[in-house]
Coordinates of C-alpha atoms and ligand atoms in Angstrom, one line a residue:
Chain A
M1 CA 4.2 29.3 12.3
T2 CA 3.8 33.0 11.6
R3 CA 4.9 34.4 8.2
Q4 CA 7.8 36.2 10.0
E5 CA 8.9 32.8 11.4
V6 CA 8.7 31.1 8.0
L7 CA 10.8 33.9 6.5
D8 CA 13.3 33.7 9.4
L9 CA 13.7 30.0 8.8
Y10 CA 13.6 29.7 5.1
F11 CA 14.2 33.0 3.3
M12 CA 17.9 32.5 2.8
D13 CA 17.5 29.0 1.5
A14 CA 14.7 30.0 -0.9
R15 CA 16.7 33.0 -2.0
S16 CA 19.6 30.8 -2.9
K17 CA 17.4 28.4 -4.8
L18 CA 15.7 31.3 -6.6
I19 CA 19.1 32.6 -7.8
D20 CA 20.1 29.1 -8.9
L21 CA 16.9 28.9 -10.9
A22 CA 17.5 32.3 -12.5
A23 CA 21.1 31.2 -13.4
F24 CA 19.8 28.0 -14.9
L25 CA 17.4 30.0 -17.2
D26 CA 20.3 32.4 -18.1
R27 CA 22.4 29.3 -19.0
I28 CA 19.7 28.1 -21.3
E29 CA 19.4 31.5 -22.9
R30 CA 23.1 31.6 -23.6
A31 CA 23.3 28.1 -24.9
T32 CA 22.8 27.2 -28.6
G33 CA 20.5 24.8 -30.4
E34 CA 16.9 23.8 -29.8
A35 CA 15.5 23.1 -26.4
D36 CA 13.2 20.1 -26.0
F37 CA 9.8 19.7 -24.4
R38 CA 11.2 19.8 -21.0
F39 CA 12.0 23.5 -21.3
E40 CA 8.4 24.4 -22.3
A41 CA 7.1 22.3 -19.4
F42 CA 9.5 24.1 -17.1
K43 CA 8.2 27.5 -18.3
R44 CA 4.6 26.5 -17.9
A45 CA 5.3 25.4 -14.3
L46 CA 7.1 28.7 -13.6
D47 CA 4.0 30.6 -14.5
L48 CA 2.2 28.9 -11.6
L49 CA 4.5 30.3 -9.0
S50 CA 2.8 33.7 -8.9
A51 CA -0.6 32.2 -8.1
E52 CA -2.1 33.5 -4.9
N53 CA -2.9 30.1 -3.3
A54 CA -1.3 27.7 -1.0
S55 CA -1.1 24.8 -3.4
K56 CA 1.7 25.8 -5.7
A57 CA 3.9 22.7 -5.1
R58 CA 0.9 20.6 -6.0
G59 CA 0.2 22.7 -9.1
V60 CA 3.8 22.5 -10.3
L61 CA 3.9 18.7 -9.8
M62 CA 0.6 18.4 -11.7
S63 CA 1.8 20.5 -14.6
L64 CA 4.8 18.2 -15.0
S65 CA 2.7 15.0 -14.7
D66 CA 1.1 12.7 -17.3
P67 CA -2.6 13.4 -16.8
T68 CA -3.8 10.4 -18.9
I69 CA -5.4 7.3 -17.3
E70 CA -4.9 4.5 -19.9
P71 CA -2.0 2.1 -19.2
I72 CA 0.6 2.2 -22.0
A73 CA 1.3 -0.9 -24.2
K74 CA 5.0 -1.1 -23.6
A75 CA 7.6 0.6 -21.4
P76 CA 9.8 2.9 -23.6
G77 CA 12.6 2.4 -21.1
K78 CA 12.9 2.3 -17.3
G79 CA 13.6 5.9 -16.5
A80 CA 11.5 9.1 -16.1
C81 CA 12.7 12.5 -17.3
G82 CA 10.7 14.8 -15.0
A83 CA 8.2 16.3 -17.6
W84 CA 5.4 14.8 -19.7
P85 CA 6.2 14.9 -23.4
G86 CA 2.5 14.7 -24.3
A87 CA 1.9 18.2 -22.9
S88 CA 3.8 19.8 -25.7
V89 CA 1.7 18.2 -28.5
H90 CA -1.7 19.1 -27.0
Chain B
M1 CA 15.6 10.4 19.7
R2 CA 14.3 7.0 18.4
Y3 CA 13.1 6.3 14.9
I4 CA 12.3 3.5 12.5
E5 CA 13.7 3.4 9.0
P6 CA 10.7 1.7 7.3
H7 CA 12.2 1.7 3.8
G8 CA 15.9 1.3 3.4
H9 CA 17.7 -0.8 0.7
M10 CA 20.5 -1.9 3.1
V11 CA 22.0 -4.4 0.7
S12 CA 23.3 -1.3 -1.2
R13 CA 24.7 0.4 1.9
T14 CA 27.9 0.0 3.8
T15 CA 28.3 -1.4 7.3
D16 CA 29.3 2.1 8.4
D17 CA 25.8 3.2 7.5
Y18 CA 24.3 0.7 9.9
E19 CA 26.5 2.1 12.6
K20 CA 25.5 5.7 11.8
M21 CA 21.8 4.9 11.8
V22 CA 22.0 3.2 15.2
L23 CA 24.0 6.1 16.6
A24 CA 21.2 8.4 15.3
G25 CA 18.6 6.4 17.2
C26 CA 17.4 3.8 14.6
A27 CA 15.4 1.1 16.4
A28 CA 14.5 -1.1 13.4
V29 CA 15.1 -1.1 9.6
C30 CA 12.8 -2.6 7.0
E31 CA 14.0 -3.4 3.6
P32 CA 11.6 -3.9 0.6
A33 CA 12.8 -5.9 -2.4
F34 CA 13.7 -3.7 -5.3
W35 CA 15.7 -3.3 -8.5
A36 CA 19.4 -3.9 -8.3
G37 CA 20.2 -1.1 -10.8
F38 CA 20.5 -3.8 -13.5
D39 CA 18.1 -6.5 -14.7
R40 CA 18.7 -9.9 -13.1
S41 CA 19.3 -12.6 -15.7
G42 CA 16.8 -15.1 -14.2
V43 CA 14.7 -16.4 -11.3
E44 CA 17.9 -17.7 -9.6
G45 CA 19.1 -14.1 -9.2
F46 CA 16.0 -13.3 -7.2
Y47 CA 16.4 -16.6 -5.2
D48 CA 19.8 -15.4 -4.1
Y49 CA 18.5 -11.9 -3.4
F50 CA 15.7 -13.2 -1.2
C51 CA 18.3 -15.3 0.7
Q52 CA 20.3 -12.1 1.2
L53 CA 17.3 -10.2 2.5
T54 CA 16.1 -13.0 4.8
D55 CA 19.4 -14.4 6.0
Y56 CA 22.6 -12.4 5.4
E57 CA 21.3 -8.9 5.9
P58 CA 19.6 -9.4 9.3
K59 CA 22.9 -10.8 10.5
R60 CA 24.7 -7.8 9.4
A61 CA 22.2 -5.5 11.1
A62 CA 22.3 -7.7 14.3
R63 CA 26.0 -6.8 14.7
F64 CA 24.7 -3.4 15.8
G65 CA 21.7 -4.7 17.7
L66 CA 19.4 -3.5 15.0
P67 CA 16.3 -5.6 14.1
H68 CA 16.1 -6.0 10.3
Y69 CA 12.9 -6.9 8.5
C70 CA 12.1 -7.3 4.8
W71 CA 9.4 -7.4 2.1
L72 CA 9.4 -9.7 -0.9
C73 CA 8.4 -9.3 -4.6
I74 CA 9.7 -8.6 -8.1
N75 CA 9.9 -4.9 -8.4
P76 CA 7.9 -3.0 -11.1
K77 CA 11.1 -2.1 -13.1
E78 CA 11.6 -5.8 -13.9
S79 CA 7.8 -6.7 -14.1
E80 CA 7.6 -5.7 -17.7
D81 CA 9.1 -9.1 -18.4
V82 CA 6.0 -11.1 -17.4
L83 CA 7.6 -14.5 -17.8
L84 CA 10.4 -13.6 -15.4
A85 CA 7.9 -12.1 -13.0
A86 CA 5.8 -15.2 -13.1
G87 CA 8.8 -17.3 -12.2
V88 CA 9.7 -15.0 -9.3
L89 CA 6.1 -15.0 -8.0
E90 CA 6.3 -18.8 -7.8
I91 CA 9.3 -18.8 -5.5
I92 CA 8.1 -16.1 -3.1
P93 CA 5.9 -18.3 -0.9
Q94 CA 8.9 -20.5 0.1
F95 CA 10.4 -17.4 1.7
M96 CA 7.3 -16.1 3.4
D97 CA 7.7 -18.0 6.6
R98 CA 11.2 -16.7 7.3
P99 CA 11.2 -14.8 10.6
N100 CA 12.0 -11.3 9.3
V101 CA 9.5 -11.2 6.4
L102 CA 6.8 -8.6 6.9
G103 CA 4.8 -8.8 3.6
I104 CA 4.8 -8.2 -0.1
G105 CA 6.7 -5.2 -1.4
E106 CA 7.7 -2.9 -2.9
I107 CA 5.2 -3.7 -5.6
G108 CA 3.6 -1.1 -7.8
L109 CA 4.2 0.5 -11.2
N110 CA 7.1 2.1 -13.0
K111 CA 6.1 3.3 -16.5
N112 CA 2.4 2.4 -16.0
T113 CA 2.3 -0.4 -18.6
R114 CA -0.2 -3.2 -19.0
N115 CA 2.4 -5.8 -18.1
E116 CA 3.3 -4.0 -15.0
I117 CA -0.4 -3.8 -14.0
Q118 CA -0.8 -7.5 -14.6
I119 CA 2.1 -8.3 -12.3
L120 CA 0.9 -5.8 -9.7
E121 CA -2.5 -7.6 -9.7
R122 CA -0.8 -11.0 -9.3
H123 CA 1.2 -9.7 -6.3
I124 CA -2.0 -8.2 -4.7
D125 CA -3.6 -11.7 -5.2
L126 CA -0.6 -13.4 -3.6
A127 CA -0.7 -11.0 -0.6
A128 CA -4.5 -11.5 -0.2
R129 CA -4.2 -15.3 -0.4
H130 CA -1.5 -15.3 2.3
D131 CA -2.9 -12.5 4.4
Q132 CA 0.2 -10.4 4.0
L133 CA 0.8 -6.7 4.5
I134 CA 1.6 -4.7 1.3
L135 CA 4.1 -2.0 0.6
V136 CA 3.6 -0.2 -2.7
H137 CA 6.1 1.8 -4.7
T138 CA 4.6 4.6 -6.8
P139 CA 6.3 5.6 -10.1
H140 CA 8.8 8.4 -10.5
L141 CA 8.3 12.0 -11.6
E142 CA 5.9 12.6 -14.5
D143 CA 4.6 9.0 -14.1
K144 CA 3.7 9.3 -10.4
F145 CA 0.2 10.9 -10.6
K146 CA -1.1 8.5 -13.2
G147 CA 0.6 5.5 -11.6
T148 CA -0.8 6.3 -8.2
R149 CA -4.3 6.4 -9.7
L150 CA -3.9 3.1 -11.4
I151 CA -2.4 1.5 -8.3
L152 CA -5.4 2.6 -6.2
D153 CA -7.8 1.2 -8.9
A154 CA -6.0 -2.2 -8.7
L155 CA -6.0 -2.3 -4.9
Q156 CA -9.6 -1.3 -4.7
A157 CA -10.7 -3.8 -7.3
D158 CA -9.6 -6.6 -5.0
K159 CA -12.3 -6.7 -2.3
R160 CA -10.0 -8.9 -0.1
I161 CA -7.6 -6.0 0.5
N162 CA -8.0 -3.9 3.7
P163 CA -6.5 -0.5 3.0
G164 CA -5.3 -0.2 6.6
R165 CA -2.9 -3.0 5.8
V166 CA -1.4 -1.3 2.8
I167 CA 1.2 1.5 2.7
I168 CA 1.5 3.5 -0.5
D169 CA 5.0 5.0 -0.5
H170 CA 6.7 7.9 -2.2
C171 CA 3.7 10.2 -2.0
E172 CA 4.1 13.8 -2.9
E173 CA 1.9 16.9 -2.7
H174 CA -0.2 15.8 -5.7
T175 CA -0.8 12.2 -4.7
I176 CA -1.0 12.1 -0.9
E177 CA -4.6 13.2 -0.6
M178 CA -6.0 10.6 -2.8
V179 CA -4.1 7.9 -1.0
L180 CA -5.2 8.9 2.5
D181 CA -8.8 9.6 1.3
A182 CA -9.0 6.0 0.1
G183 CA -8.0 4.8 3.6
F184 CA -4.5 3.6 2.8
W185 CA -1.3 4.5 4.7
A186 CA 0.9 7.1 2.9
G187 CA 4.7 7.1 2.9
I188 CA 6.7 10.2 2.3
T189 CA 10.2 9.6 0.9
L190 CA 13.1 11.9 1.6
Y191 CA 15.2 11.5 -1.5
P192 CA 17.3 14.2 -3.2
E193 CA 16.0 15.6 -6.5
S194 CA 13.4 13.1 -7.4
K195 CA 11.2 12.9 -4.2
T196 CA 10.8 15.3 -1.2
T197 CA 13.1 17.4 0.9
P198 CA 12.7 17.5 4.7
A199 CA 11.0 20.9 4.5
R200 CA 8.3 19.6 2.1
A201 CA 7.9 16.4 4.1
V202 CA 7.2 18.5 7.2
D203 CA 4.7 20.7 5.2
M204 CA 2.8 17.6 4.2
Y205 CA 2.9 16.3 7.8
E206 CA 1.5 19.6 9.0
L207 CA -1.3 19.3 6.4
Y208 CA -2.1 15.6 6.8
G209 CA -0.2 14.5 9.9
Q210 CA -3.2 13.4 11.9
Q211 CA -3.6 10.5 9.6
N212 CA -1.6 7.4 8.8
I213 CA 1.7 8.6 7.5
W214 CA 5.3 7.5 7.8
L215 CA 8.7 9.0 6.7
N216 CA 11.5 7.0 5.0
S217 CA 14.8 7.6 3.3
A218 CA 14.5 4.9 0.7
C219 CA 18.3 4.9 0.9
D220 CA 19.7 2.7 -1.9
W221 CA 22.6 2.6 -4.4
G222 CA 21.5 6.1 -5.7
K223 CA 22.4 9.4 -4.3
S224 CA 20.5 9.1 -1.0
D225 CA 20.8 9.6 2.7
P226 CA 20.3 6.9 5.3
L227 CA 20.0 9.6 7.9
A228 CA 17.2 11.5 6.1
V229 CA 14.6 10.5 8.7
P230 CA 16.4 11.9 11.8
K231 CA 17.4 15.0 9.8
T232 CA 13.7 15.6 9.1
A233 CA 13.1 15.2 12.8
L234 CA 15.6 18.0 13.3
E235 CA 13.6 20.1 10.7
M236 CA 10.4 19.5 12.8
R237 CA 12.2 20.6 15.9
R238 CA 13.3 23.8 14.1
R239 CA 9.6 24.5 13.4
G240 CA 8.7 24.0 17.1
H241 CA 7.1 20.5 17.0
S242 CA 7.2 18.7 20.3
T243 CA 9.3 15.6 21.1
E244 CA 6.0 13.6 21.4
T245 CA 4.8 14.7 18.0
I246 CA 8.1 13.8 16.3
D247 CA 8.2 10.5 18.1
K248 CA 4.7 9.7 16.8
L249 CA 5.7 10.4 13.2
I250 CA 9.1 8.7 13.0
F251 CA 8.6 5.9 15.5
Q252 CA 5.1 5.2 16.7
N253 CA 3.4 5.4 13.3
P254 CA 5.7 3.0 11.4
A255 CA 5.6 0.7 14.5
R256 CA 1.8 0.8 14.4
F257 CA 1.6 -0.2 10.8
M258 CA 4.2 -2.9 10.8
S259 CA 3.0 -4.4 14.1
Q260 CA 0.0 -5.6 12.2
N261 CA 2.4 -8.4 11.4
P262 CA 3.1 -10.0 14.8
R263 CA 6.7 -10.8 13.6
F264 CA 7.5 -7.1 13.9
Q265 CA 9.1 -6.8 17.4
L266 CA 11.2 -4.0 18.8
K267 CA 13.8 -5.0 21.3
Ligands
ZN301 ZN1 12.5 1.4 -2.5

């Protein structure tokens, strides 16, 4: 597809998601109390969006991922929260 | 349009969903064994579940002329309990000869623990001993990248495993390349919030689509869409992909993988 075609197909959808994202950040700003590691992880991922390459989706996913290779001793629970807590303590 | 749903947890879906899928062109549905949303209290719970997958569910699908196939295992979310898992592994062989069983799945990892890896390796061994196809679940969100690497290590460590007979599902932009580079099939799952959207799936198809890839909805008891595969076909059409290209991705590819088990027949 040409860039023009991509814009024709996806601009409105991406615009809407962009405003949703901005509103989410505003909501956090207005809210009280401490944020947890997920917000730091989110902001680090946001920084990757201005990179001039075609692997930003991969970059964001990697920045939210556990990069370690050792299996853990015991499952802390069943779920995943979307960001790796270890990134904040390194 | 015709398509195959290669990963749908139909026990969690309504009969209306079967009707909608068939109306949308579904030619076969394949159901991996998975977590019920709660932990089963013992091996008997799995016995009943395997009966449901191999007896009751194919009958429900047959009311709509839809072939139903399944995969057997104890899922990684319940594999942390190795005693329970060992008991379930023992009863699986008695179901393997049922006519709709395609292989072992969806095995894999959830939180990337040592116990999960031990049970993953035992499933890989079971599949190798019985010459079964394998369907792998990769972990969610922040655990996916690490889990995919550990799963590849476990599969590659067993020299009896032919990567062409293994599909590694729920791949995303950061994991699909390592899966395909290692010679395995890659599944892309269309699931709201936690996996990929139709647009991202088509992006990945455009980057890697000449290789062994399938699309699935993984529809289950969570917020999910049993029509996600045909909706992604529509997305491909919007981008100008040909009918033949779409058919290859959503029908021919899954048929090619699953036909490695001669039980897989399309009416
Ligand atoms: Zn599944």
